[in-house]
Amino acid sequence: MKLLLSCIILLCNSLLSSCNEHQDQKGLRIALNIMKHQIEEIMEYQAKQEVRIRELEEDKWNRELEHDLWIRELEQNNRNREQEQNNRIRELERDNQILKQEQDNRIRKLEHGIRIKRKQIEDFKNICILRETDEANFKVNDTLTLSKHNMTALETSGENLKLTAKEAIPEKVTKHLNDRRCGKNGIAGRYTDPSNQIAFYAYMDSHETNPGRHQTLIFDVVKTNVRSAYNKHSGLFISPDHGIYVFTWTIVSDLHGYIYSEIMINSAPFGSILTNSEDITDDHTVTGIVVAEVNQGDVVYIRTNPNVSIKGQILSDTFHRTSFSGWKID
């Protein structure tokens, strides 16, 4: 366009030169001057427009550059913030893990302390029961000693009476009494002093719904308790005399359960059983029996195993009883 206007101006200049040579073409000369002037104005305006266009293009380029820089800066800031957030999250997770570990350690220490306290309380209760039982046994022994002295006096008087009455007893009556004292083959039968008899039998009145490990089982319904050596409140049998004893206990586990139990003499396990109904669709009953030499004052009781887990209930009702019994045989 610029080139075309330049050509037109050159043509106008050429025509003006030609008109100057011919004076009769004055009107044409004026028209050409006007056209030249207008074309020059158009070219000047076009030049200004081109300058303005370049300025606008430069401004646009600068703005695009600033926009790109701003976008890159935003992206960099976003990446920095994301990195800071990730670092903060990792720090929080690490702090949370440390706090959780410290809390778990504290909980384990507290649980261990609670177990120790419970054991101390249980030992203290057993000591109190032993003291009460020892006091009761001491009173019983004093009573028995006094009774033995009285029996000795009575026996002495009885011997004198026997010597007096022996001559008056017919021979057949004497023979009958001798036969009563002997066995069928004439072998002398064993005489048992009722004061030396010791026996007990007790069972649980109801189910033990939530038994735990290292738990002393309480058989709270006492049916037999000769010499009152078994305590239904503590579940402990405290031996009144030294001798050979038979102890037996029966544990009933419910459907899909298993119970580890053991008989304790003082603080040492003496026997154990497993009542396991985990793999059968029914209750399960197991009985354990031991024969032990027990000293006077020894404590015998039944507890769950302290080292293995148990599952389910311990059942005891009119159809099957969880029980504990024992008796002295010598």
CSV table of N, CA and C in Angstrom, one decimal, residues 170-293:
chain,number,residue,atom,x,y,z
A,170,PRO,N,-21.9,-112.2,128.1
A,170,PRO,CA,-21.9,-113.6,127.7
A,170,PRO,C,-20.9,-113.8,126.6
A,171,GLU,N,-20.5,-115.0,126.4
A,171,GLU,CA,-19.5,-115.4,125.4
A,171,GLU,C,-20.0,-115.1,124.0
A,172,LYS,N,-21.3,-115.4,123.7
A,172,LYS,CA,-21.8,-115.2,122.4
A,172,LYS,C,-21.8,-113.7,122.0
A,173,VAL,N,-22.2,-112.9,123.0
A,173,VAL,CA,-22.2,-111.4,122.7
A,173,VAL,C,-20.8,-110.9,122.4
A,174,THR,N,-19.8,-111.5,123.1
A,174,THR,CA,-18.4,-111.1,122.9
A,174,THR,C,-17.9,-111.5,121.5
A,175,LYS,N,-18.3,-112.7,121.1
A,175,LYS,CA,-18.0,-113.2,119.8
A,175,LYS,C,-18.6,-112.4,118.7
A,176,HIS,N,-19.9,-111.9,118.9
A,176,HIS,CA,-20.6,-111.1,117.9
A,176,HIS,C,-19.8,-109.8,117.7
A,177,LEU,N,-19.4,-109.2,118.8
A,177,LEU,CA,-18.7,-107.9,118.8
A,177,LEU,C,-17.4,-108.1,118.0
A,178,ASN,N,-16.7,-109.2,118.3
A,178,ASN,CA,-15.4,-109.4,117.6
A,178,ASN,C,-15.6,-109.6,116.1
A,179,ASP,N,-16.7,-110.3,115.7
A,179,ASP,CA,-17.0,-110.4,114.3
A,179,ASP,C,-17.3,-109.1,113.7
A,180,ARG,N,-17.9,-108.2,114.4
A,180,ARG,CA,-18.3,-106.9,113.8
A,180,ARG,C,-17.0,-106.1,113.6
A,181,ARG,N,-16.0,-106.3,114.4
A,181,ARG,CA,-14.7,-105.6,114.2
A,181,ARG,C,-13.8,-106.2,113.2
A,182,CYS,N,-14.1,-107.4,112.7
A,182,CYS,CA,-13.3,-108.1,111.7
A,182,CYS,C,-13.9,-108.1,110.4
A,183,GLY,N,-13.1,-108.5,109.4
A,183,GLY,CA,-13.7,-108.7,108.0
A,183,GLY,C,-14.3,-110.0,107.9
A,184,LYS,N,-14.7,-110.3,106.7
A,184,LYS,CA,-15.4,-111.6,106.4
A,184,LYS,C,-14.5,-112.8,106.6
A,185,ASN,N,-13.2,-112.6,106.3
A,185,ASN,CA,-12.2,-113.7,106.5
A,185,ASN,C,-11.5,-113.6,107.8
A,186,GLY,N,-12.0,-112.8,108.7
A,186,GLY,CA,-11.4,-112.8,110.0
A,186,GLY,C,-10.3,-111.7,110.0
A,187,ILE,N,-10.0,-111.0,108.9
A,187,ILE,CA,-9.0,-109.9,108.9
A,187,ILE,C,-9.5,-108.7,109.6
A,188,ALA,N,-8.8,-108.1,110.4
A,188,ALA,CA,-9.2,-107.0,111.2
A,188,ALA,C,-9.5,-105.8,110.2
A,189,GLY,N,-10.7,-105.2,110.4
A,189,GLY,CA,-11.0,-104.0,109.5
A,189,GLY,C,-10.3,-102.8,110.1
A,190,ARG,N,-10.2,-101.8,109.2
A,190,ARG,CA,-9.5,-100.5,109.5
A,190,ARG,C,-10.5,-99.6,110.2
A,191,TYR,N,-10.1,-99.0,111.3
A,191,TYR,CA,-10.9,-98.1,112.0
A,191,TYR,C,-10.6,-96.7,111.6
A,192,THR,N,-11.6,-95.9,111.3
A,192,THR,CA,-11.4,-94.5,110.8
A,192,THR,C,-11.9,-93.6,111.9
A,193,ASP,N,-11.0,-92.7,112.3
A,193,ASP,CA,-11.4,-91.7,113.3
A,193,ASP,C,-12.2,-90.6,112.6
A,194,PRO,N,-13.5,-90.4,112.9
A,194,PRO,CA,-14.3,-89.3,112.2
A,194,PRO,C,-13.6,-87.9,112.3
A,195,SER,N,-12.9,-87.7,113.3
A,195,SER,CA,-12.3,-86.3,113.5
A,195,SER,C,-11.2,-86.1,112.4
A,196,ASN,N,-10.7,-87.2,111.8
A,196,ASN,CA,-9.6,-87.0,110.8
A,196,ASN,C,-10.2,-87.0,109.3
A,197,GLN,N,-11.5,-87.1,109.2
A,197,GLN,CA,-12.1,-87.1,107.9
A,197,GLN,C,-12.1,-85.7,107.3
A,198,ILE,N,-11.7,-85.6,106.1
A,198,ILE,CA,-11.7,-84.3,105.4
A,198,ILE,C,-12.2,-84.5,104.0
A,199,ALA,N,-13.2,-83.7,103.6
A,199,ALA,CA,-13.8,-83.9,102.2
A,199,ALA,C,-14.6,-82.6,101.9
A,200,PHE,N,-14.7,-82.3,100.6
A,200,PHE,CA,-15.5,-81.2,100.2
A,200,PHE,C,-16.0,-81.4,98.8
A,201,TYR,N,-17.1,-80.8,98.4
A,201,TYR,CA,-17.6,-80.8,97.0
A,201,TYR,C,-18.4,-79.5,96.8
A,202,ALA,N,-18.0,-78.7,95.8
A,202,ALA,CA,-18.7,-77.5,95.5
A,202,ALA,C,-18.8,-77.3,94.0
A,203,TYR,N,-19.7,-76.5,93.5
A,203,TYR,CA,-19.9,-76.2,92.1
A,203,TYR,C,-20.3,-74.8,91.9
A,204,MET,N,-20.2,-74.3,90.7
A,204,MET,CA,-20.6,-72.9,90.3
A,204,MET,C,-22.1,-72.9,90.2
A,205,ASP,N,-22.7,-71.8,90.8
A,205,ASP,CA,-24.1,-71.7,90.8
A,205,ASP,C,-24.6,-71.3,89.4
A,206,SER,N,-23.8,-70.5,88.6
A,206,SER,CA,-24.2,-70.1,87.3
A,206,SER,C,-23.0,-70.0,86.4
A,207,HIS,N,-23.3,-69.6,85.1
A,207,HIS,CA,-22.2,-69.6,84.1
A,207,HIS,C,-21.2,-68.4,84.5
A,208,GLU,N,-19.9,-68.7,84.2
A,208,GLU,CA,-18.9,-67.6,84.2
A,208,GLU,C,-18.8,-67.1,82.8
A,209,THR,N,-19.5,-65.9,82.6
A,209,THR,CA,-19.7,-65.4,81.2
A,209,THR,C,-18.5,-64.8,80.5
A,210,ASN,N,-17.6,-64.3,81.3
A,210,ASN,CA,-16.4,-63.6,80.7
A,210,ASN,C,-15.2,-64.0,81.5
A,211,PRO,N,-14.7,-65.2,81.5
A,211,PRO,CA,-13.5,-65.6,82.2
A,211,PRO,C,-12.3,-65.0,81.5
A,212,GLY,N,-11.3,-64.7,82.3
A,212,GLY,CA,-10.0,-64.2,81.8
A,212,GLY,C,-8.9,-65.1,82.2
A,213,ARG,N,-7.7,-64.7,81.7
A,213,ARG,CA,-6.5,-65.5,82.1
A,213,ARG,C,-6.1,-65.2,83.5
A,214,HIS,N,-5.5,-66.2,84.2
A,214,HIS,CA,-5.0,-66.0,85.5
A,214,HIS,C,-6.1,-65.6,86.5
A,215,GLN,N,-7.3,-66.3,86.4
A,215,GLN,CA,-8.4,-66.0,87.2
A,215,GLN,C,-8.7,-67.2,88.1
A,216,THR,N,-8.8,-66.9,89.4
A,216,THR,CA,-9.2,-68.0,90.3
A,216,THR,C,-10.7,-68.3,90.2
A,217,LEU,N,-11.1,-69.5,90.0
A,217,LEU,CA,-12.5,-69.9,89.8
A,217,LEU,C,-13.1,-70.1,91.2
A,218,ILE,N,-14.3,-69.5,91.3
A,218,ILE,CA,-15.1,-69.6,92.6
A,218,ILE,C,-16.2,-70.6,92.4
A,219,PHE,N,-16.2,-71.6,93.2
A,219,PHE,CA,-17.3,-72.6,93.3
A,219,PHE,C,-18.1,-72.3,94.5
A,220,ASP,N,-19.2,-71.5,94.3
A,220,ASP,CA,-19.9,-70.9,95.3
A,220,ASP,C,-21.1,-71.7,96.0
A,221,VAL,N,-21.4,-72.8,95.4
A,221,VAL,CA,-22.4,-73.7,96.0
A,221,VAL,C,-21.7,-74.9,96.6
A,222,VAL,N,-21.7,-75.0,98.0
A,222,VAL,CA,-21.0,-76.0,98.7
A,222,VAL,C,-22.0,-77.1,99.1
A,223,LYS,N,-21.8,-78.3,98.7
A,223,LYS,CA,-22.7,-79.4,99.0
A,223,LYS,C,-22.1,-80.3,100.1
A,224,THR,N,-20.8,-80.4,100.1
A,224,THR,CA,-20.1,-81.2,101.2
A,224,THR,C,-18.9,-80.4,101.6
A,225,ASN,N,-18.7,-80.3,103.0
A,225,ASN,CA,-17.5,-79.5,103.4
A,225,ASN,C,-17.2,-80.0,104.8
A,226,VAL,N,-16.7,-81.2,104.9
A,226,VAL,CA,-16.3,-81.8,106.2
A,226,VAL,C,-15.0,-81.1,106.7
A,227,ARG,N,-15.0,-80.7,107.9
A,227,ARG,CA,-14.0,-79.9,108.5
A,227,ARG,C,-13.9,-78.4,108.1
A,228,SER,N,-14.9,-78.1,107.2
A,228,SER,CA,-15.0,-76.7,106.7
A,228,SER,C,-13.7,-76.1,106.2
A,229,ALA,N,-13.0,-76.9,105.4
A,229,ALA,CA,-11.7,-76.4,104.9
A,229,ALA,C,-11.8,-75.7,103.6
A,230,TYR,N,-13.0,-75.8,102.9
A,230,TYR,CA,-13.1,-75.1,101.6
A,230,TYR,C,-13.9,-73.8,101.9
A,231,ASN,N,-13.5,-72.7,101.3
A,231,ASN,CA,-14.1,-71.4,101.4
A,231,ASN,C,-14.8,-71.0,100.1
A,232,LYS,N,-16.1,-70.9,100.1
A,232,LYS,CA,-16.9,-70.6,98.9
A,232,LYS,C,-16.8,-69.2,98.4
A,233,HIS,N,-16.3,-68.3,99.2
A,233,HIS,CA,-16.1,-66.9,98.8
A,233,HIS,C,-14.8,-66.7,98.1
A,234,SER,N,-13.8,-67.4,98.4
A,234,SER,CA,-12.5,-67.3,97.8
A,234,SER,C,-12.1,-68.4,96.8
A,235,GLY,N,-12.8,-69.5,96.9
A,235,GLY,CA,-12.5,-70.7,96.1
A,235,GLY,C,-11.3,-71.5,96.5
A,236,LEU,N,-10.9,-71.2,97.8
A,236,LEU,CA,-9.6,-71.9,98.3
A,236,LEU,C,-10.0,-73.0,99.2
A,237,PHE,N,-9.2,-74.1,99.1
A,237,PHE,CA,-9.2,-75.2,100.0
A,237,PHE,C,-7.9,-75.1,100.8
A,238,ILE,N,-8.0,-74.9,102.1
A,238,ILE,CA,-6.8,-74.8,103.0
A,238,ILE,C,-6.8,-76.1,103.8
A,239,SER,N,-5.7,-76.8,103.6
A,239,SER,CA,-5.6,-78.2,104.3
A,239,SER,C,-5.5,-78.0,105.8
A,240,PRO,N,-6.4,-78.7,106.5
A,240,PRO,CA,-6.3,-78.7,108.0
A,240,PRO,C,-5.2,-79.6,108.5
A,241,ASP,N,-4.9,-80.7,107.8
A,241,ASP,CA,-3.9,-81.6,108.2
A,241,ASP,C,-3.0,-82.1,107.1
A,242,HIS,N,-1.8,-82.5,107.4
A,242,HIS,CA,-1.0,-83.2,106.5
A,242,HIS,C,-1.5,-84.5,106.0
A,243,GLY,N,-1.3,-84.9,104.8
A,243,GLY,CA,-1.8,-86.2,104.3
A,243,GLY,C,-1.8,-86.3,102.8
A,244,ILE,N,-2.3,-87.4,102.3
A,244,ILE,CA,-2.5,-87.7,100.9
A,244,ILE,C,-3.9,-87.3,100.5
A,245,TYR,N,-4.1,-86.5,99.5
A,245,TYR,CA,-5.4,-86.0,99.1
A,245,TYR,C,-5.7,-86.4,97.7
A,246,VAL,N,-6.9,-86.5,97.3
A,246,VAL,CA,-7.4,-86.6,95.9
A,246,VAL,C,-8.2,-85.4,95.6
A,247,PHE,N,-7.8,-84.7,94.5
A,247,PHE,CA,-8.6,-83.5,94.1
A,247,PHE,C,-9.1,-83.8,92.7
A,248,THR,N,-10.3,-83.3,92.4
A,248,THR,CA,-10.8,-83.5,91.0
A,248,THR,C,-11.6,-82.2,90.7
A,249,TRP,N,-11.5,-81.8,89.5
A,249,TRP,CA,-12.3,-80.6,89.0
A,249,TRP,C,-12.8,-80.8,87.6
A,250,THR,N,-14.0,-80.3,87.3
A,250,THR,CA,-14.7,-80.5,86.1
A,250,THR,C,-15.0,-79.1,85.5
A,251,ILE,N,-14.6,-78.9,84.2
A,251,ILE,CA,-14.9,-77.6,83.5
A,251,ILE,C,-15.7,-77.9,82.3
A,252,VAL,N,-16.8,-77.1,82.1
A,252,VAL,CA,-17.7,-77.3,80.9
A,252,VAL,C,-17.5,-76.0,80.1
A,253,SER,N,-17.1,-76.2,78.8
A,253,SER,CA,-17.0,-75.0,77.9
A,253,SER,C,-18.2,-75.0,77.0
A,254,ASP,N,-18.6,-73.8,76.5
A,254,ASP,CA,-19.7,-73.7,75.7
A,254,ASP,C,-19.4,-73.9,74.2
A,255,LEU,N,-20.3,-73.7,73.3
A,255,LEU,CA,-20.2,-74.0,71.9
A,255,LEU,C,-19.0,-73.2,71.3
A,256,HIS,N,-18.1,-73.9,70.6
A,256,HIS,CA,-16.9,-73.2,70.0
A,256,HIS,C,-16.0,-72.5,70.9
A,257,GLY,N,-15.9,-73.0,72.2
A,257,GLY,CA,-15.0,-72.3,73.2
A,257,GLY,C,-13.9,-73.3,73.6
A,258,TYR,N,-12.9,-72.7,74.3
A,258,TYR,CA,-11.9,-73.5,74.8
A,258,TYR,C,-11.4,-72.9,76.1
A,259,ILE,N,-11.2,-73.7,77.2
A,259,ILE,CA,-10.8,-73.2,78.5
A,259,ILE,C,-9.6,-74.0,79.0
A,260,TYR,N,-8.5,-73.3,79.2
A,260,TYR,CA,-7.3,-73.9,79.9
A,260,TYR,C,-7.4,-73.6,81.4
A,261,SER,N,-7.4,-74.7,82.2
A,261,SER,CA,-7.5,-74.6,83.6
A,261,SER,C,-6.4,-75.4,84.3
A,262,GLU,N,-6.1,-75.1,85.5
A,262,GLU,CA,-5.0,-75.8,86.2
A,262,GLU,C,-5.3,-75.8,87.7
A,263,ILE,N,-4.9,-76.8,88.4
A,263,ILE,CA,-5.0,-76.9,89.9
A,263,ILE,C,-3.7,-76.4,90.5
A,264,MET,N,-3.8,-75.5,91.5
A,264,MET,CA,-2.7,-74.9,92.1
A,264,MET,C,-2.6,-75.4,93.5
A,265,ILE,N,-1.3,-75.7,94.0
A,265,ILE,CA,-1.0,-76.0,95.4
A,265,ILE,C,-0.1,-74.9,95.8
A,266,ASN,N,-0.6,-74.0,96.6
A,266,ASN,CA,0.1,-72.7,97.0
A,266,ASN,C,0.3,-71.9,95.7
A,267,SER,N,1.5,-71.7,95.2
A,267,SER,CA,1.7,-70.9,94.0
A,267,SER,C,2.2,-71.7,92.9
A,268,ALA,N,2.2,-73.0,93.0
A,268,ALA,CA,2.8,-73.9,91.9
A,268,ALA,C,1.7,-74.7,91.2
A,269,PRO,N,1.6,-74.7,89.9
A,269,PRO,CA,0.7,-75.6,89.2
A,269,PRO,C,1.0,-77.1,89.5
A,270,PHE,N,-0.1,-77.9,89.7
A,270,PHE,CA,0.1,-79.3,90.0
A,270,PHE,C,-0.5,-80.2,88.9
A,271,GLY,N,-1.4,-79.7,88.2
A,271,GLY,CA,-2.1,-80.4,87.1
A,271,GLY,C,-2.9,-79.4,86.2
A,272,SER,N,-3.2,-79.8,85.0
A,272,SER,CA,-3.9,-78.9,84.1
A,272,SER,C,-4.8,-79.8,83.1
A,273,ILE,N,-5.8,-79.1,82.6
A,273,ILE,CA,-6.6,-79.7,81.6
A,273,ILE,C,-7.0,-78.7,80.6
A,274,LEU,N,-7.5,-79.1,79.4
A,274,LEU,CA,-8.0,-78.3,78.3
A,274,LEU,C,-9.4,-78.8,78.0
A,275,THR,N,-10.4,-77.9,78.2
A,275,THR,CA,-11.8,-78.2,77.7
A,275,THR,C,-12.0,-77.5,76.4
A,276,ASN,N,-12.0,-78.3,75.3
A,276,ASN,CA,-12.0,-77.7,74.0
A,276,ASN,C,-13.3,-78.1,73.2
A,277,SER,N,-14.1,-77.2,72.9
A,277,SER,CA,-15.3,-77.4,72.1
A,277,SER,C,-15.3,-76.5,70.8
A,278,GLU,N,-14.1,-76.1,70.5
A,278,GLU,CA,-14.0,-75.1,69.4
A,278,GLU,C,-14.4,-75.8,68.0
A,279,ASP,N,-14.1,-77.0,67.9
A,279,ASP,CA,-14.3,-77.7,66.6
A,279,ASP,C,-15.5,-78.6,66.6
A,280,ILE,N,-16.3,-78.5,67.6
A,280,ILE,CA,-17.5,-79.3,67.6
A,280,ILE,C,-18.7,-78.4,67.8
A,281,THR,N,-19.9,-78.8,67.4
A,281,THR,CA,-21.1,-78.0,67.6
A,281,THR,C,-21.9,-78.4,68.8
A,282,ASP,N,-21.2,-78.4,70.0
A,282,ASP,CA,-21.8,-78.8,71.2
A,282,ASP,C,-20.9,-78.3,72.4
A,283,ASP,N,-21.5,-78.4,73.6
A,283,ASP,CA,-20.7,-78.1,74.8
A,283,ASP,C,-19.7,-79.3,75.0
A,284,HIS,N,-18.7,-79.0,75.8
A,284,HIS,CA,-17.7,-80.0,76.1
A,284,HIS,C,-17.3,-80.0,77.6
A,285,THR,N,-17.2,-81.2,78.1
A,285,THR,CA,-16.9,-81.4,79.5
A,285,THR,C,-15.6,-82.2,79.7
A,286,VAL,N,-14.7,-81.7,80.5
A,286,VAL,CA,-13.4,-82.4,80.8
A,286,VAL,C,-13.2,-82.4,82.3
A,287,THR,N,-12.8,-83.5,82.9
A,287,THR,CA,-12.5,-83.6,84.3
A,287,THR,C,-11.0,-83.9,84.5
A,288,GLY,N,-10.4,-83.3,85.5
A,288,GLY,CA,-9.0,-83.5,85.8
A,288,GLY,C,-9.0,-84.1,87.3
A,289,ILE,N,-8.0,-85.0,87.5
A,289,ILE,CA,-7.9,-85.6,88.8
A,289,ILE,C,-6.4,-85.7,89.2
A,290,VAL,N,-6.1,-85.4,90.4
A,290,VAL,CA,-4.7,-85.5,90.9
A,290,VAL,C,-4.7,-86.1,92.3
A,291,VAL,N,-3.6,-86.7,92.6
A,291,VAL,CA,-3.3,-87.2,94.0
A,291,VAL,C,-2.1,-86.5,94.5
A,292,ALA,N,-2.2,-85.9,95.6
A,292,ALA,CA,-1.1,-85.0,96.0
A,292,ALA,C,-0.9,-85.2,97.5
A,293,GLU,N,0.4,-85.1,98.0
A,293,GLU,CA,0.7,-85.0,99.4
A,293,GLU,C,0.6,-83.5,99.8
